[in-house]
Amino acid sequence: MFSGKDALDNFAATIIKEQIEAHSASVLGLATGSTPLGLYDRLQQMHRHGLDFSGVTTFNLDEYLGLSGDHPASYRHYMQEHLFAGINVPKSNIHIPDGTANDVEAECAAYEKAIMAAGGIDIQVTGIGHNGHIGFNEPGTEFGCTTHVVTLDESTRQANARFFDNSLEQVPRQAVTMGIKTIMQARKILLLASGKDKAEAVAGALEGSVTTRLPASVLQLHPRVVVLLDEAAAAGLAHDNPMVKHLA
Ligand code: PGA
């Protein structure tokens, strides 16, 4: 779907609202970054108008290694500020990888187990990195990987320095992320992208070959992907591409 960012945010929020209204105990996979901010804003508005999240369980895609949940640039902090403070998901239903776990391998295994124990993810929201990453699965990541520790690409650290007072030095070098296999196991995936700086990654992911060099290209193999793009992010696509029609 090619539209303005507002329409994109509304459409994404409506998909999630309908999921929760159909199944109050839905399991949502959530993302951070700039892209989902409008979606989270809409979900808070919907909650103020009665949408009940009390049965919902959430799993976030990723977290920086070494940042505690009260660090202002941690994804736990982001989620609290931009979504959870304004909706009623019970605290015990919120899952975000613990970037300060002593045994990070055990944390990754426990995260996978918790997703399974919750019955799997109904809808996974994801953005896309300039390098085609989903979650923090950087180019080269095997498609079969589950939640694991990653070393962040320099380009990812540079893109995210804006959350660290524009200081590249402060951006952690590693993170914990759901793996590509974890993401692909979600029953539905909602890929959001806006802005012309995402156009090349979007075109490669949707119309290029499926390759670990562009992790988001794996989504072509998922049967239920909804791709929501504003016009700028869609600019690199050939509009008559059947794959895009299929995905949109
Ligand atoms: P952004 O990040 O929404 O801040 O552009 C997306 C991503 O890196 O996956």
PDB file of C-alpha atoms and ligand atoms in Angstrom:
ATOM      1  CA  MET A   1       0.000   0.000   0.000  1.00  0.00           C
ATOM      2  CA  PHE A   2       1.475   3.327  -1.020  1.00  0.00           C
ATOM      3  CA  SER A   3       0.209   6.308   0.906  1.00  0.00           C
ATOM      4  CA  GLY A   4       1.186   9.065   3.275  1.00  0.00           C
ATOM      5  CA  LYS A   5       2.626   8.255   6.679  1.00  0.00           C
ATOM      6  CA  ASP A   6      -0.660   9.063   8.471  1.00  0.00           C
ATOM      7  CA  ALA A   7      -2.621   6.595   6.380  1.00  0.00           C
ATOM      8  CA  LEU A   8       0.106   4.022   6.904  1.00  0.00           C
ATOM      9  CA  ASP A   9      -0.015   4.484  10.685  1.00  0.00           C
ATOM     10  CA  ASN A  10      -3.813   4.272  10.733  1.00  0.00           C
ATOM     11  CA  PHE A  11      -3.870   1.179   8.575  1.00  0.00           C
ATOM     12  CA  ALA A  12      -1.254  -0.559  10.708  1.00  0.00           C
ATOM     13  CA  ALA A  13      -3.098   0.347  13.910  1.00  0.00           C
ATOM     14  CA  THR A  14      -6.372  -0.924  12.466  1.00  0.00           C
ATOM     15  CA  ILE A  15      -4.812  -4.292  11.622  1.00  0.00           C
ATOM     16  CA  ILE A  16      -3.658  -4.621  15.217  1.00  0.00           C
ATOM     17  CA  LYS A  17      -6.978  -3.411  16.618  1.00  0.00           C
ATOM     18  CA  GLU A  18      -8.878  -5.982  14.567  1.00  0.00           C
ATOM     19  CA  GLN A  19      -6.525  -8.703  15.756  1.00  0.00           C
ATOM     20  CA  ILE A  20      -7.104  -7.778  19.415  1.00  0.00           C
ATOM     21  CA  GLU A  21     -10.844  -7.427  18.966  1.00  0.00           C
ATOM     22  CA  ALA A  22     -10.983 -10.877  17.379  1.00  0.00           C
ATOM     23  CA  HIS A  23      -8.653 -12.452  19.986  1.00  0.00           C
ATOM     24  CA  SER A  24      -8.279 -10.579  23.240  1.00  0.00           C
ATOM     25  CA  ALA A  25      -5.332 -12.829  24.209  1.00  0.00           C
ATOM     26  CA  SER A  26      -3.326 -11.911  21.105  1.00  0.00           C
ATOM     27  CA  VAL A  27       0.457 -12.070  21.050  1.00  0.00           C
ATOM     28  CA  LEU A  28       2.110  -9.086  19.382  1.00  0.00           C
ATOM     29  CA  GLY A  29       5.694  -8.817  18.231  1.00  0.00           C
ATOM     30  CA  LEU A  30       6.817  -5.206  18.479  1.00  0.00           C
ATOM     31  CA  ALA A  31       9.578  -3.061  17.030  1.00  0.00           C
ATOM     32  CA  THR A  32      11.347   0.159  17.986  1.00  0.00           C
ATOM     33  CA  GLY A  33      12.935   2.981  15.969  1.00  0.00           C
ATOM     34  CA  SER A  34      11.282   5.966  14.331  1.00  0.00           C
ATOM     35  CA  THR A  35       8.948   4.073  12.017  1.00  0.00           C
ATOM     36  CA  PRO A  36       6.418   2.621  14.512  1.00  0.00           C
ATOM     37  CA  LEU A  37       6.035   5.831  16.542  1.00  0.00           C
ATOM     38  CA  GLY A  38       2.882   6.866  14.658  1.00  0.00           C
ATOM     39  CA  LEU A  39       1.422   3.381  15.005  1.00  0.00           C
ATOM     40  CA  TYR A  40       2.032   3.434  18.756  1.00  0.00           C
ATOM     41  CA  ASP A  41       0.442   6.847  18.990  1.00  0.00           C
ATOM     42  CA  ARG A  42      -2.689   5.523  17.261  1.00  0.00           C
ATOM     43  CA  LEU A  43      -2.819   2.460  19.506  1.00  0.00           C
ATOM     44  CA  GLN A  44      -2.752   4.718  22.564  1.00  0.00           C
ATOM     45  CA  GLN A  45      -5.595   6.779  21.072  1.00  0.00           C
ATOM     46  CA  MET A  46      -7.539   3.579  20.404  1.00  0.00           C
ATOM     47  CA  HIS A  47      -6.994   2.521  24.001  1.00  0.00           C
ATOM     48  CA  ARG A  48      -8.386   5.864  25.191  1.00  0.00           C
ATOM     49  CA  HIS A  49     -11.418   5.062  23.058  1.00  0.00           C
ATOM     50  CA  GLY A  50     -11.842   1.648  24.651  1.00  0.00           C
ATOM     51  CA  LEU A  51      -9.444  -0.816  22.973  1.00  0.00           C
ATOM     52  CA  ASP A  52      -8.540  -3.243  25.752  1.00  0.00           C
ATOM     53  CA  PHE A  53      -4.987  -4.629  25.866  1.00  0.00           C
ATOM     54  CA  SER A  54      -5.407  -6.432  29.190  1.00  0.00           C
ATOM     55  CA  GLY A  55      -5.220  -9.879  27.589  1.00  0.00           C
ATOM     56  CA  VAL A  56      -2.406  -9.015  25.170  1.00  0.00           C
ATOM     57  CA  THR A  57       1.142 -10.352  25.427  1.00  0.00           C
ATOM     58  CA  THR A  58       4.059  -8.619  23.701  1.00  0.00           C
ATOM     59  CA  PHE A  59       7.541  -9.596  22.591  1.00  0.00           C
ATOM     60  CA  ASN A  60       9.958  -7.011  21.290  1.00  0.00           C
ATOM     61  CA  LEU A  61      12.345  -7.769  18.486  1.00  0.00           C
ATOM     62  CA  ASP A  62      15.552  -6.687  20.135  1.00  0.00           C
ATOM     63  CA  GLU A  63      17.540  -4.825  22.775  1.00  0.00           C
ATOM     64  CA  TYR A  64      21.035  -3.411  23.049  1.00  0.00           C
ATOM     65  CA  LEU A  65      23.534  -5.492  24.947  1.00  0.00           C
ATOM     66  CA  GLY A  66      24.749  -3.752  28.077  1.00  0.00           C
ATOM     67  CA  LEU A  67      21.945  -1.210  28.430  1.00  0.00           C
ATOM     68  CA  SER A  68      19.677  -1.567  31.422  1.00  0.00           C
ATOM     69  CA  GLY A  69      15.959  -0.934  31.038  1.00  0.00           C
ATOM     70  CA  ASP A  70      16.206   2.497  32.621  1.00  0.00           C
ATOM     71  CA  HIS A  71      18.831   3.749  30.138  1.00  0.00           C
ATOM     72  CA  PRO A  72      17.022   6.367  28.033  1.00  0.00           C
ATOM     73  CA  ALA A  73      18.193   4.759  24.763  1.00  0.00           C
ATOM     74  CA  SER A  74      17.248   1.210  25.785  1.00  0.00           C
ATOM     75  CA  TYR A  75      14.368  -0.310  23.908  1.00  0.00           C
ATOM     76  CA  ARG A  76      12.626  -1.141  27.167  1.00  0.00           C
ATOM     77  CA  HIS A  77      12.637   2.568  27.965  1.00  0.00           C
ATOM     78  CA  TYR A  78      11.436   3.428  24.445  1.00  0.00           C
ATOM     79  CA  MET A  79       8.545   0.984  24.676  1.00  0.00           C
ATOM     80  CA  GLN A  80       7.470   2.269  28.067  1.00  0.00           C
ATOM     81  CA  GLU A  81       7.571   5.864  26.904  1.00  0.00           C
ATOM     82  CA  HIS A  82       6.023   5.446  23.453  1.00  0.00           C
ATOM     83  CA  LEU A  83       3.485   2.686  24.005  1.00  0.00           C
ATOM     84  CA  PHE A  84       3.145   0.880  27.302  1.00  0.00           C
ATOM     85  CA  ALA A  85       2.604   3.984  29.453  1.00  0.00           C
ATOM     86  CA  GLY A  86      -0.498   4.727  27.381  1.00  0.00           C
ATOM     87  CA  ILE A  87      -2.114   1.283  27.099  1.00  0.00           C
ATOM     88  CA  ASN A  88      -3.062  -1.441  29.567  1.00  0.00           C
ATOM     89  CA  VAL A  89      -0.892  -4.435  28.704  1.00  0.00           C
ATOM     90  CA  PRO A  90      -0.129  -6.052  32.081  1.00  0.00           C
ATOM     91  CA  LYS A  91       3.534  -5.610  33.001  1.00  0.00           C
ATOM     92  CA  SER A  92       3.970  -9.360  33.381  1.00  0.00           C
ATOM     93  CA  ASN A  93       2.883  -9.841  29.742  1.00  0.00           C
ATOM     94  CA  ILE A  94       5.608  -7.550  28.361  1.00  0.00           C
ATOM     95  CA  HIS A  95       8.752  -9.245  27.068  1.00  0.00           C
ATOM     96  CA  ILE A  96      11.876  -7.469  25.893  1.00  0.00           C
ATOM     97  CA  PRO A  97      15.260  -9.214  25.791  1.00  0.00           C
ATOM     98  CA  ASP A  98      17.320  -8.349  28.868  1.00  0.00           C
ATOM     99  CA  GLY A  99      20.470  -6.676  27.575  1.00  0.00           C
ATOM    100  CA  THR A 100      22.095  -6.937  30.983  1.00  0.00           C
ATOM    101  CA  ALA A 101      21.574 -10.666  31.574  1.00  0.00           C
ATOM    102  CA  ASN A 102      24.645 -12.325  33.100  1.00  0.00           C
ATOM    103  CA  ASP A 103      24.177 -15.364  30.921  1.00  0.00           C
ATOM    104  CA  VAL A 104      23.068 -13.903  27.641  1.00  0.00           C
ATOM    105  CA  GLU A 105      22.931 -17.267  25.863  1.00  0.00           C
ATOM    106  CA  ALA A 106      20.488 -18.491  28.518  1.00  0.00           C
ATOM    107  CA  GLU A 107      18.512 -15.267  28.071  1.00  0.00           C
ATOM    108  CA  CYS A 108      18.217 -15.937  24.324  1.00  0.00           C
ATOM    109  CA  ALA A 109      17.042 -19.514  24.912  1.00  0.00           C
ATOM    110  CA  ALA A 110      14.551 -18.359  27.557  1.00  0.00           C
ATOM    111  CA  TYR A 111      13.189 -15.731  25.171  1.00  0.00           C
ATOM    112  CA  GLU A 112      12.480 -18.350  22.522  1.00  0.00           C
ATOM    113  CA  LYS A 113      10.819 -20.567  25.119  1.00  0.00           C
ATOM    114  CA  ALA A 114       8.634 -17.724  26.337  1.00  0.00           C
ATOM    115  CA  ILE A 115       7.430 -17.019  22.785  1.00  0.00           C
ATOM    116  CA  MET A 116       6.533 -20.698  22.364  1.00  0.00           C
ATOM    117  CA  ALA A 117       4.862 -20.831  25.775  1.00  0.00           C
ATOM    118  CA  ALA A 118       2.708 -17.862  24.772  1.00  0.00           C
ATOM    119  CA  GLY A 119       1.557 -19.817  21.728  1.00  0.00           C
ATOM    120  CA  GLY A 120       3.681 -17.992  19.158  1.00  0.00           C
ATOM    121  CA  ILE A 121       3.331 -14.490  17.752  1.00  0.00           C
ATOM    122  CA  ASP A 122       0.103 -13.535  15.975  1.00  0.00           C
ATOM    123  CA  ILE A 123       1.384 -10.338  14.356  1.00  0.00           C
ATOM    124  CA  GLN A 124       5.018  -9.271  14.211  1.00  0.00           C
ATOM    125  CA  VAL A 125       5.616  -5.596  13.479  1.00  0.00           C
ATOM    126  CA  THR A 126       8.954  -4.764  11.902  1.00  0.00           C
ATOM    127  CA  GLY A 127      10.717  -1.886  10.240  1.00  0.00           C
ATOM    128  CA  ILE A 128      13.604  -2.322   7.836  1.00  0.00           C
ATOM    129  CA  GLY A 129      17.145  -0.992   8.174  1.00  0.00           C
ATOM    130  CA  HIS A 130      18.926   0.867   5.395  1.00  0.00           C
ATOM    131  CA  ASN A 131      21.005  -2.265   4.992  1.00  0.00           C
ATOM    132  CA  GLY A 132      17.899  -4.460   4.852  1.00  0.00           C
ATOM    133  CA  HIS A 133      18.076  -5.706   8.430  1.00  0.00           C
ATOM    134  CA  ILE A 134      14.982  -6.868  10.291  1.00  0.00           C
ATOM    135  CA  GLY A 135      15.249  -6.747  14.034  1.00  0.00           C
ATOM    136  CA  PHE A 136      19.025  -6.520  14.400  1.00  0.00           C
ATOM    137  CA  ASN A 137      19.615  -9.345  11.930  1.00  0.00           C
ATOM    138  CA  GLU A 138      22.330  -7.700   9.887  1.00  0.00           C
ATOM    139  CA  PRO A 139      23.327  -8.765   6.343  1.00  0.00           C
ATOM    140  CA  GLY A 140      24.919 -12.201   6.375  1.00  0.00           C
ATOM    141  CA  THR A 141      22.732 -13.576   9.176  1.00  0.00           C
ATOM    142  CA  GLU A 142      21.629 -17.150   8.516  1.00  0.00           C
ATOM    143  CA  PHE A 143      17.880 -17.465   7.960  1.00  0.00           C
ATOM    144  CA  GLY A 144      17.718 -20.388  10.403  1.00  0.00           C
ATOM    145  CA  CYS A 145      18.866 -18.450  13.461  1.00  0.00           C
ATOM    146  CA  THR A 146      16.699 -17.956  16.538  1.00  0.00           C
ATOM    147  CA  THR A 147      17.177 -15.285  19.251  1.00  0.00           C
ATOM    148  CA  HIS A 148      20.897 -14.546  19.437  1.00  0.00           C
ATOM    149  CA  VAL A 149      23.604 -11.989  20.135  1.00  0.00           C
ATOM    150  CA  VAL A 150      24.708  -9.870  17.189  1.00  0.00           C
ATOM    151  CA  THR A 151      27.472  -7.428  16.431  1.00  0.00           C
ATOM    152  CA  LEU A 152      25.898  -4.334  14.961  1.00  0.00           C
ATOM    153  CA  ASP A 153      26.954  -3.015  11.558  1.00  0.00           C
ATOM    154  CA  GLU A 154      28.680   0.352  11.585  1.00  0.00           C
ATOM    155  CA  SER A 155      25.864   1.684   9.384  1.00  0.00           C
ATOM    156  CA  THR A 156      23.299   0.586  11.976  1.00  0.00           C
ATOM    157  CA  ARG A 157      25.264   2.223  14.781  1.00  0.00           C
ATOM    158  CA  GLN A 158      25.527   5.424  12.748  1.00  0.00           C
ATOM    159  CA  ALA A 159      21.791   5.388  11.953  1.00  0.00           C
ATOM    160  CA  ASN A 160      20.959   4.944  15.631  1.00  0.00           C
ATOM    161  CA  ALA A 161      23.451   7.457  17.023  1.00  0.00           C
ATOM    162  CA  ARG A 162      20.592   9.981  17.000  1.00  0.00           C
ATOM    163  CA  PHE A 163      19.180   8.172  20.032  1.00  0.00           C
ATOM    164  CA  PHE A 164      22.527   8.563  21.840  1.00  0.00           C
ATOM    165  CA  ASP A 165      23.040  12.344  21.651  1.00  0.00           C
ATOM    166  CA  ASN A 166      24.480  11.817  18.155  1.00  0.00           C
ATOM    167  CA  SER A 167      27.510  10.194  19.746  1.00  0.00           C
ATOM    168  CA  LEU A 168      28.570   7.086  17.817  1.00  0.00           C
ATOM    169  CA  GLU A 169      30.873   6.122  20.679  1.00  0.00           C
ATOM    170  CA  GLN A 170      27.887   5.690  22.995  1.00  0.00           C
ATOM    171  CA  VAL A 171      26.024   3.314  20.677  1.00  0.00           C
ATOM    172  CA  PRO A 172      26.488  -0.270  21.901  1.00  0.00           C
ATOM    173  CA  ARG A 173      28.367  -2.585  19.562  1.00  0.00           C
ATOM    174  CA  GLN A 174      26.225  -5.613  20.275  1.00  0.00           C
ATOM    175  CA  ALA A 175      22.563  -6.455  20.759  1.00  0.00           C
ATOM    176  CA  VAL A 176      20.213  -9.354  21.396  1.00  0.00           C
ATOM    177  CA  THR A 177      17.703  -9.925  18.621  1.00  0.00           C
ATOM    178  CA  MET A 178      15.005 -12.353  17.684  1.00  0.00           C
ATOM    179  CA  GLY A 179      16.434 -14.426  14.865  1.00  0.00           C
ATOM    180  CA  ILE A 180      15.091 -14.535  11.345  1.00  0.00           C
ATOM    181  CA  LYS A 181      13.567 -17.927  12.082  1.00  0.00           C
ATOM    182  CA  THR A 182      11.807 -16.450  15.121  1.00  0.00           C
ATOM    183  CA  ILE A 183      10.391 -13.621  13.012  1.00  0.00           C
ATOM    184  CA  MET A 184       9.344 -15.969  10.209  1.00  0.00           C
ATOM    185  CA  GLN A 185       7.428 -18.134  12.681  1.00  0.00           C
ATOM    186  CA  ALA A 186       5.012 -15.271  13.380  1.00  0.00           C
ATOM    187  CA  ARG A 187       1.624 -16.003  11.864  1.00  0.00           C
ATOM    188  CA  LYS A 188       1.489 -12.597  10.209  1.00  0.00           C
ATOM    189  CA  ILE A 189       4.182  -9.984   9.602  1.00  0.00           C
ATOM    190  CA  LEU A 190       3.591  -6.271   9.242  1.00  0.00           C
ATOM    191  CA  LEU A 191       6.522  -4.532   7.555  1.00  0.00           C
ATOM    192  CA  LEU A 192       6.455  -0.737   7.827  1.00  0.00           C
ATOM    193  CA  ALA A 193       8.742   1.660   6.003  1.00  0.00           C
ATOM    194  CA  SER A 194       8.632   5.353   5.282  1.00  0.00           C
ATOM    195  CA  GLY A 195      10.969   7.852   3.693  1.00  0.00           C
ATOM    196  CA  LYS A 196      13.146   7.824   0.590  1.00  0.00           C
ATOM    197  CA  ASP A 197      16.165   6.585   2.492  1.00  0.00           C
ATOM    198  CA  LYS A 198      14.388   3.218   2.767  1.00  0.00           C
ATOM    199  CA  ALA A 199      13.428   2.961  -0.925  1.00  0.00           C
ATOM    200  CA  GLU A 200      16.472   0.970  -2.005  1.00  0.00           C
ATOM    201  CA  ALA A 201      16.245  -1.551   0.846  1.00  0.00           C
ATOM    202  CA  VAL A 202      12.494  -1.956   0.277  1.00  0.00           C
ATOM    203  CA  ALA A 203      12.906  -2.543  -3.460  1.00  0.00           C
ATOM    204  CA  GLY A 204      15.687  -5.056  -2.862  1.00  0.00           C
ATOM    205  CA  ALA A 205      13.722  -6.852  -0.182  1.00  0.00           C
ATOM    206  CA  LEU A 206      10.498  -7.164  -2.155  1.00  0.00           C
ATOM    207  CA  GLU A 207      11.714  -7.457  -5.726  1.00  0.00           C
ATOM    208  CA  GLY A 208      15.289  -8.675  -5.510  1.00  0.00           C
ATOM    209  CA  SER A 209      16.447 -12.219  -4.945  1.00  0.00           C
ATOM    210  CA  VAL A 210      16.027 -13.843  -1.559  1.00  0.00           C
ATOM    211  CA  THR A 211      19.460 -13.595  -0.014  1.00  0.00           C
ATOM    212  CA  THR A 212      21.092 -13.358   3.391  1.00  0.00           C
ATOM    213  CA  ARG A 213      22.862 -10.265   2.018  1.00  0.00           C
ATOM    214  CA  LEU A 214      19.493  -8.489   2.401  1.00  0.00           C
ATOM    215  CA  PRO A 215      17.807 -10.093   5.398  1.00  0.00           C
ATOM    216  CA  ALA A 216      14.335  -8.592   4.788  1.00  0.00           C
ATOM    217  CA  SER A 217      14.208 -10.425   1.446  1.00  0.00           C
ATOM    218  CA  VAL A 218      13.379 -13.553   3.457  1.00  0.00           C
ATOM    219  CA  LEU A 219       9.884 -12.091   3.905  1.00  0.00           C
ATOM    220  CA  GLN A 220       9.131 -13.076   0.311  1.00  0.00           C
ATOM    221  CA  LEU A 221       8.985 -16.626   1.667  1.00  0.00           C
ATOM    222  CA  HIS A 222       6.359 -15.838   4.311  1.00  0.00           C
ATOM    223  CA  PRO A 223       2.726 -16.499   3.336  1.00  0.00           C
ATOM    224  CA  ARG A 224       1.136 -13.623   5.271  1.00  0.00           C
ATOM    225  CA  VAL A 225       3.132 -10.418   4.996  1.00  0.00           C
ATOM    226  CA  VAL A 226       1.512  -6.998   4.823  1.00  0.00           C
ATOM    227  CA  VAL A 227       3.884  -4.307   3.589  1.00  0.00           C
ATOM    228  CA  LEU A 228       2.855  -0.736   4.354  1.00  0.00           C
ATOM    229  CA  LEU A 229       4.916   1.944   2.650  1.00  0.00           C
ATOM    230  CA  ASP A 230       4.592   5.644   2.171  1.00  0.00           C
ATOM    231  CA  GLU A 231       5.195   6.893  -1.341  1.00  0.00           C
ATOM    232  CA  ALA A 232       8.820   7.792  -0.753  1.00  0.00           C
ATOM    233  CA  ALA A 233       9.695   4.320   0.567  1.00  0.00           C
ATOM    234  CA  ALA A 234       7.861   2.745  -2.381  1.00  0.00           C
ATOM    235  CA  ALA A 235       9.692   4.877  -4.957  1.00  0.00           C
ATOM    236  CA  GLY A 236      12.122   2.143  -6.004  1.00  0.00           C
ATOM    237  CA  LEU A 237       9.443  -0.461  -6.723  1.00  0.00           C
ATOM    238  CA  ALA A 238       8.175  -1.486 -10.145  1.00  0.00           C
ATOM    239  CA  HIS A 239       4.473  -1.025  -9.497  1.00  0.00           C
ATOM    240  CA  ASP A 240       3.302  -3.843 -11.691  1.00  0.00           C
ATOM    241  CA  ASN A 241       5.475  -6.368  -9.930  1.00  0.00           C
ATOM    242  CA  PRO A 242       3.226  -9.300  -9.025  1.00  0.00           C
ATOM    243  CA  MET A 243       5.202  -9.976  -5.884  1.00  0.00           C
ATOM    244  CA  VAL A 244       4.406  -6.506  -4.609  1.00  0.00           C
ATOM    245  CA  LYS A 245       0.739  -6.883  -5.359  1.00  0.00           C
ATOM    246  CA  HIS A 246       0.825 -10.162  -3.535  1.00  0.00           C
ATOM    247  CA  LEU A 247       2.520  -8.607  -0.521  1.00  0.00           C
ATOM    248  CA  ALA A 248       0.553  -5.400  -0.306  1.00  0.00           C
TER     249      ALA A 248
HETATM  250  P1  PGA B   1      13.854   3.156  11.936  1.00  0.00           P
HETATM  251  O1  PGA B   1      14.614   1.773  12.094  1.00  0.00           O
HETATM  252  O2  PGA B   1      12.410   2.851  12.105  1.00  0.00           O
HETATM  253  O3  PGA B   1      14.376   4.012  13.058  1.00  0.00           O
HETATM  254  O4  PGA B   1      14.182   3.681  10.586  1.00  0.00           O
HETATM  255  C1  PGA B   1      14.163   0.660  11.387  1.00  0.00           C
HETATM  256  C2  PGA B   1      15.136  -0.480  11.578  1.00  0.00           C
HETATM  257  O5  PGA B   1      16.338  -0.233  11.744  1.00  0.00           O
HETATM  258  O6  PGA B   1      14.696  -1.642  11.549  1.00  0.00           O
END
